[in-house]
Tab-separated table of C-alpha atoms and ligand atoms in Angstrom:
chain	number	residue	atom	x	y	z
A	118	MET	CA	-9.303	-22.210	7.043
A	119	VAL	CA	-10.626	-21.296	4.038
A	120	ASN	CA	-10.319	-23.263	1.184
A	121	VAL	CA	-11.237	-21.822	-2.331
A	122	ILE	CA	-10.863	-23.062	-6.196
A	123	LEU	CA	-10.831	-19.591	-8.660
A	124	LEU	CA	-12.640	-21.108	-11.522
A	125	GLY	CA	-12.677	-19.169	-15.038
A	126	PRO	CA	-11.439	-19.042	-18.553
A	127	PRO	CA	-7.634	-18.201	-19.322
A	128	GLY	CA	-7.189	-15.062	-18.577
A	129	ALA	CA	-10.664	-14.315	-16.116
A	130	GLY	CA	-7.798	-12.871	-13.787
A	131	LYS	CA	-7.510	-15.993	-11.181
A	132	GLY	CA	-3.785	-15.482	-10.599
A	133	THR	CA	-4.412	-11.806	-10.074
A	134	GLN	CA	-6.849	-12.575	-7.216
A	135	ALA	CA	-5.225	-15.473	-5.873
A	136	LYS	CA	-2.034	-13.273	-5.159
A	137	ARG	CA	-3.880	-10.412	-3.579
A	138	MET	CA	-5.518	-13.002	-1.154
A	139	VAL	CA	-1.999	-14.487	-0.426
A	140	ASP	CA	-0.784	-11.439	0.091
A	141	ASP	CA	-3.737	-10.425	2.531
A	142	ARG	CA	-4.808	-13.541	4.266
A	143	ALA	CA	-2.685	-16.713	5.338
A	144	MET	CA	-3.493	-19.010	2.209
A	145	VAL	CA	-1.457	-20.663	-0.187
A	146	GLN	CA	-1.863	-20.509	-4.003
A	147	LEU	CA	-1.776	-23.775	-5.737
A	148	SER	CA	-1.251	-23.024	-9.409
A	149	THR	CA	-0.683	-26.077	-11.496
A	150	GLY	CA	0.131	-23.943	-14.355
A	151	ASP	CA	2.847	-22.046	-12.387
A	152	MET	CA	4.233	-25.608	-10.778
A	153	LEU	CA	4.113	-27.074	-14.836
A	154	ARG	CA	6.045	-23.926	-16.074
A	155	GLU	CA	8.419	-24.837	-13.190
A	156	ALA	CA	9.009	-28.092	-14.229
A	157	LYS	CA	9.303	-26.860	-17.845
A	158	THR	CA	12.071	-24.655	-17.177
A	159	SER	CA	13.685	-26.341	-14.912
A	160	GLY	CA	13.630	-28.975	-17.554
A	161	THR	CA	12.501	-32.152	-15.465
A	162	ALA	CA	11.537	-35.174	-17.278
A	163	MET	CA	8.083	-34.411	-15.873
A	164	GLY	CA	8.431	-30.648	-17.601
A	165	LEU	CA	9.811	-31.902	-21.008
A	166	MET	CA	6.828	-33.892	-21.468
A	167	VAL	CA	4.254	-31.189	-20.670
A	168	ALA	CA	6.120	-28.789	-22.854
A	169	ALA	CA	4.399	-28.976	-26.180
A	170	VAL	CA	1.134	-29.951	-24.859
A	171	MET	CA	1.058	-26.699	-22.985
A	172	ASP	CA	2.810	-24.425	-25.665
A	173	ARG	CA	0.344	-25.459	-27.720
A	174	GLY	CA	-2.831	-24.894	-25.374
A	175	ASP	CA	-3.993	-28.430	-24.628
A	176	LEU	CA	-4.527	-29.785	-21.334
A	177	VAL	CA	-1.736	-32.002	-19.641
A	178	THR	CA	-2.931	-35.235	-18.487
A	179	ASP	CA	-5.564	-35.815	-14.916
A	180	GLU	CA	-2.909	-38.274	-13.326
A	181	ILE	CA	-0.053	-35.110	-13.785
A	182	VAL	CA	-1.706	-32.478	-12.602
A	183	ILE	CA	-3.414	-34.818	-9.746
A	184	GLY	CA	-0.166	-35.986	-8.570
A	185	LEU	CA	1.329	-32.080	-8.455
A	186	ILE	CA	-1.656	-31.159	-6.034
A	187	ALA	CA	-1.454	-34.183	-4.065
A	188	GLU	CA	2.047	-33.812	-3.326
A	189	LYS	CA	1.668	-29.940	-2.298
A	190	LEU	CA	-1.356	-31.288	0.000
A	191	GLU	CA	1.206	-33.233	2.061
A	192	THR	CA	3.939	-30.661	2.216
A	193	GLU	CA	2.351	-27.011	2.382
A	194	ASN	CA	0.822	-25.986	5.875
A	195	ALA	CA	-1.682	-23.070	5.178
A	196	GLY	CA	-4.127	-20.836	6.489
A	197	GLY	CA	-6.261	-21.845	3.637
A	198	PHE	CA	-6.102	-23.457	-0.161
A	199	ILE	CA	-6.579	-21.561	-3.484
A	200	PHE	CA	-6.609	-23.989	-6.031
A	201	ASP	CA	-6.003	-21.903	-9.095
A	202	GLY	CA	-5.804	-23.569	-12.060
A	203	PHE	CA	-7.373	-26.743	-10.879
A	204	PRO	CA	-9.011	-28.544	-11.329
A	205	ARG	CA	-9.970	-28.467	-14.547
A	206	THR	CA	-11.805	-31.818	-15.628
A	207	LEU	CA	-14.600	-33.625	-13.252
A	208	ALA	CA	-11.726	-36.129	-12.831
A	209	GLN	CA	-10.028	-34.038	-11.307
A	210	ALA	CA	-12.474	-32.516	-9.122
A	211	ASP	CA	-13.462	-36.090	-7.612
A	212	ALA	CA	-9.983	-36.432	-7.296
A	213	LEU	CA	-9.655	-33.069	-5.214
A	214	GLY	CA	-12.769	-33.962	-3.673
A	215	GLU	CA	-10.948	-37.028	-2.344
A	216	LEU	CA	-7.725	-34.863	-1.368
A	217	LEU	CA	-9.304	-33.086	0.586
A	218	THR	CA	-11.740	-35.750	2.758
A	219	ALA	CA	-8.761	-37.597	3.432
A	220	LYS	CA	-6.733	-34.890	4.805
A	221	ASP	CA	-10.100	-33.787	6.803
A	222	LEU	CA	-10.347	-30.363	5.166
A	223	ASN	CA	-13.547	-28.827	3.356
A	224	LEU	CA	-13.879	-27.142	0.168
A	225	ASP	CA	-15.209	-23.748	1.413
A	226	ALA	CA	-15.818	-22.153	-2.214
A	227	VAL	CA	-16.030	-22.318	-5.512
A	228	ILE	CA	-15.446	-18.863	-7.203
A	229	GLU	CA	-16.457	-18.536	-10.963
A	230	MET	CA	-15.295	-15.660	-12.613
A	231	LYS	CA	-17.621	-14.233	-15.604
A	232	VAL	CA	-15.675	-13.191	-18.513
A	233	ASP	CA	-16.123	-12.583	-21.612
A	234	ASP	CA	-14.734	-14.338	-24.858
A	235	ALA	CA	-13.912	-10.987	-26.629
A	236	ALA	CA	-12.255	-9.190	-23.106
A	237	LEU	CA	-9.550	-12.627	-22.884
A	238	VAL	CA	-8.041	-12.072	-26.094
A	239	ALA	CA	-6.981	-8.343	-24.852
A	240	ARG	CA	-6.105	-9.630	-21.555
A	241	ILE	CA	-4.271	-12.925	-22.835
A	242	THR	CA	-2.334	-11.077	-25.494
A	243	GLY	CA	-0.962	-7.760	-22.958
A	244	ARG	CA	-0.096	-10.129	-20.219
A	245	PHE	CA	3.724	-10.453	-18.888
A	246	THR	CA	4.931	-11.498	-15.430
A	247	CYS	CA	7.894	-11.371	-13.201
A	248	GLY	CA	10.138	-13.948	-13.641
A	249	VAL	CA	11.176	-13.711	-10.048
A	250	CYS	CA	8.090	-13.112	-7.569
A	251	GLY	CA	5.263	-13.361	-10.219
A	252	GLU	CA	3.708	-10.630	-10.106
A	253	VAL	CA	0.990	-10.323	-12.949
A	254	TYR	CA	0.839	-7.260	-15.373
A	255	HIS	CA	-1.121	-6.300	-17.986
A	256	ASP	CA	0.456	-3.834	-21.184
A	257	SER	CA	-2.706	-1.296	-20.897
A	258	THR	CA	-4.515	-2.513	-17.753
A	259	ARG	CA	-1.567	-3.037	-14.938
A	260	PRO	CA	1.703	-1.355	-16.730
A	261	THR	CA	5.021	-1.323	-14.428
A	262	LYS	CA	5.443	2.203	-12.987
A	263	LEU	CA	9.383	2.131	-14.118
A	264	VAL	CA	9.358	0.551	-17.853
A	265	GLY	CA	10.920	-2.627	-17.392
A	266	GLN	CA	10.664	-2.903	-13.810
A	267	CYS	CA	8.788	-5.304	-11.347
A	268	ASP	CA	6.717	-3.365	-8.974
A	269	ASN	CA	6.843	-5.557	-6.426
A	270	CYS	CA	10.604	-7.037	-6.489
A	271	SER	CA	12.177	-4.690	-8.612
A	272	SER	CA	13.339	-7.324	-10.596
A	273	HIS	CA	14.294	-6.411	-14.257
A	274	ASP	CA	13.419	-10.337	-14.918
A	275	LEU	CA	9.306	-9.742	-16.812
A	276	LYS	CA	8.091	-12.512	-18.911
A	277	ARG	CA	5.480	-13.070	-21.717
A	278	ARG	CA	4.131	-17.054	-21.722
A	279	ALA	CA	5.149	-19.070	-24.878
A	280	ASP	CA	1.212	-19.947	-24.805
A	281	ASP	CA	-0.291	-16.329	-24.377
A	282	THR	CA	-0.998	-15.976	-28.444
A	283	GLU	CA	-4.087	-15.878	-30.109
A	284	GLU	CA	-3.603	-19.056	-31.940
A	285	ALA	CA	-2.705	-20.996	-28.594
A	286	LEU	CA	-5.379	-19.158	-26.581
A	287	ARG	CA	-8.364	-20.472	-29.220
A	288	ILE	CA	-7.375	-24.175	-28.225
A	289	ARG	CA	-7.617	-23.220	-24.752
A	290	LEU	CA	-10.767	-21.668	-25.034
A	291	MET	CA	-12.141	-24.822	-26.220
A	292	GLU	CA	-10.493	-26.993	-23.627
A	293	TYR	CA	-12.060	-24.797	-21.466
A	294	TYR	CA	-15.773	-24.888	-22.604
A	295	LYS	CA	-15.425	-28.379	-23.725
A	296	LYS	CA	-13.684	-29.874	-20.523
A	297	THR	CA	-13.802	-27.205	-17.537
A	298	SER	CA	-16.883	-25.275	-17.910
A	299	PRO	CA	-18.968	-28.906	-16.677
A	300	LEU	CA	-17.277	-28.130	-13.658
A	301	ILE	CA	-19.613	-25.219	-13.150
A	302	GLY	CA	-22.931	-27.303	-13.374
A	303	TYR	CA	-20.878	-29.755	-10.749
A	304	TYR	CA	-19.954	-27.218	-8.197
A	305	TYR	CA	-23.589	-25.501	-8.266
A	306	ALA	CA	-24.965	-29.225	-7.772
A	307	LYS	CA	-23.240	-29.404	-4.280
A	308	GLY	CA	-23.671	-26.019	-3.387
A	309	ALA	CA	-20.583	-24.604	-3.443
A	310	LEU	CA	-20.803	-22.227	-6.850
A	311	VAL	CA	-20.649	-18.471	-6.128
A	312	SER	CA	-19.953	-16.243	-9.702
A	313	VAL	CA	-18.400	-12.864	-10.082
A	314	ASP	CA	-18.124	-10.238	-12.631
A	315	GLY	CA	-14.357	-10.549	-13.761
A	316	LEU	CA	-14.690	-8.059	-16.096
A	317	ALA	CA	-14.884	-5.720	-13.383
A	318	PRO	CA	-11.859	-3.187	-12.295
A	319	MET	CA	-9.513	-5.389	-10.368
A	320	ASP	CA	-10.129	-3.685	-7.411
A	321	ASP	CA	-14.169	-4.763	-7.602
A	322	VAL	CA	-13.320	-8.069	-7.953
A	323	THR	CA	-11.108	-8.485	-5.257
A	324	SER	CA	-13.636	-6.484	-2.798
A	325	ALA	CA	-16.408	-9.145	-4.441
A	326	ILE	CA	-14.423	-11.789	-3.552
A	327	GLY	CA	-13.890	-10.275	0.321
A	328	LYS	CA	-17.337	-10.434	0.580
A	329	ILE	CA	-18.082	-14.041	-0.306
A	330	LEU	CA	-14.877	-15.436	2.298
A	331	PRO	CA	-14.783	-15.210	5.875
A	332	LYS	CA	-12.940	-11.953	7.427
A	333	ALA	CA	-9.095	-12.531	7.458
B	444	LIG	P1	-5.630	-16.510	-15.427
B	444	LIG	O1	-4.728	-16.404	-14.135
B	444	LIG	O2	-6.867	-16.328	-14.929
B	444	LIG	O3	-5.264	-16.291	-16.659
B	444	LIG	P2	-3.800	-13.422	-15.007
B	444	LIG	O4	-5.038	-12.449	-13.439
B	444	LIG	O5	-2.909	-13.967	-15.300
B	444	LIG	O6	-5.498	-14.570	-15.501
B	444	LIG	O7	-4.994	-12.454	-15.533
B	444	LIG	C1	-4.789	-12.187	-17.247
B	444	LIG	C2	-4.207	-10.354	-17.574
B	444	LIG	O8	-5.515	-9.090	-17.210
B	444	LIG	C3	-3.222	-10.647	-16.711
B	444	LIG	O9	-2.214	-9.154	-17.515
B	444	LIG	C4	-4.206	-9.509	-15.668
B	444	LIG	O10	-2.872	-8.206	-15.083
B	444	LIG	C5	-4.959	-8.633	-15.961
B	444	LIG	N1	-6.462	-8.589	-15.357
B	444	LIG	C6	-6.740	-9.595	-14.100
B	444	LIG	N2	-7.839	-8.928	-14.031
B	444	LIG	C7	-7.998	-7.657	-14.705
B	444	LIG	C8	-9.183	-7.037	-14.585
B	444	LIG	N3	-9.987	-7.138	-13.401
B	444	LIG	N4	-9.622	-6.337	-15.237
B	444	LIG	C9	-8.412	-5.635	-16.583
B	444	LIG	N5	-7.193	-6.876	-16.274
B	444	LIG	C10	-7.257	-7.914	-15.727
B	445	LIG	P1	-2.672	-21.762	-16.751
B	445	LIG	O1	-1.264	-20.882	-16.248
B	445	LIG	O2	-3.292	-21.675	-15.782
B	445	LIG	O3	-2.910	-21.058	-17.775
B	445	LIG	O4	-2.222	-23.035	-17.077
B	445	LIG	C1	-1.453	-23.247	-18.413
B	445	LIG	C2	-1.009	-24.579	-19.089
B	445	LIG	O5	-0.899	-25.615	-18.221
B	445	LIG	C3	-2.113	-24.929	-19.515
B	445	LIG	O6	-2.956	-24.678	-20.481
B	445	LIG	C4	-2.350	-26.402	-19.326
B	445	LIG	O7	-1.644	-27.145	-20.322
B	445	LIG	C5	-1.451	-27.291	-18.259
B	445	LIG	N1	-2.079	-26.771	-17.066
B	445	LIG	C6	-2.339	-26.036	-16.180
B	445	LIG	N2	-3.329	-26.758	-14.981
B	445	LIG	C7	-4.345	-27.768	-15.718
B	445	LIG	C8	-4.933	-28.390	-14.730
B	445	LIG	N3	-5.979	-29.187	-13.751
B	445	LIG	N4	-4.971	-30.140	-16.047
B	445	LIG	C9	-5.036	-29.949	-17.009
B	445	LIG	N5	-3.408	-29.141	-17.478
B	445	LIG	C10	-3.432	-28.156	-17.182
């Protein structure tokens, strides 16, 4: 059982690589962004509360996301967890450490995906996803084979995110550098940090991650 964190700015490729790890290994992806978007579309009280914050590009409160992760760790049974977009603050990192210890689970690696800001704008503004299976696409680097149809599940429900604009990305990047990037030092000091070149083609990033993780 391997538990990893994928750490990197918005658009670094965390979701793309997490989905490949789920397909290749018996792992479960825990994306707080996906959980929050689901709450938003299903119109739960929490979803309504976080909608404007997310669309603007700010972080939602630690309490909400820690609660979401705690619930998943209670209910999901996995051959390993991939934390995607969580933790994003030092308080969240401390809380995750406590949750894992309480469940007798280890954190095996924190994979930092390094990408420069110039590439992120192009990645974020070209991103779209399948509303049914969550497959991640890009207008130029990963288009669907048939226009308007998901390669994976054949759905026509392809969507763009409300926060995938240049304006919201500026705020999301600032949040990342202010609140999330200190986690690089935090996990380095714990001896858990490994960095990969997130600018490399998707398959190369997948093989770099494959070298870090034990064989599936
Ligand atoms: P994150 O989950 O870190 O926000 P995504 O996995 O959603 O990032 O990727 C953001 C966009 O960049 C998507 O449109 C995806 O198809 C594209 N992308 C992901 N990895 C790469 C890569 N290595 N090279 C080029 N484009 C990529
Ligand atoms: P993501 O899908 O990871 O890009 O996240 C989209 C948005 O959801 C972020 O811009 C935040 O508003 C919110 N969000 C997701 N994960 C977290 C987290 N761990 N802490 C705070 N806010 C989060």
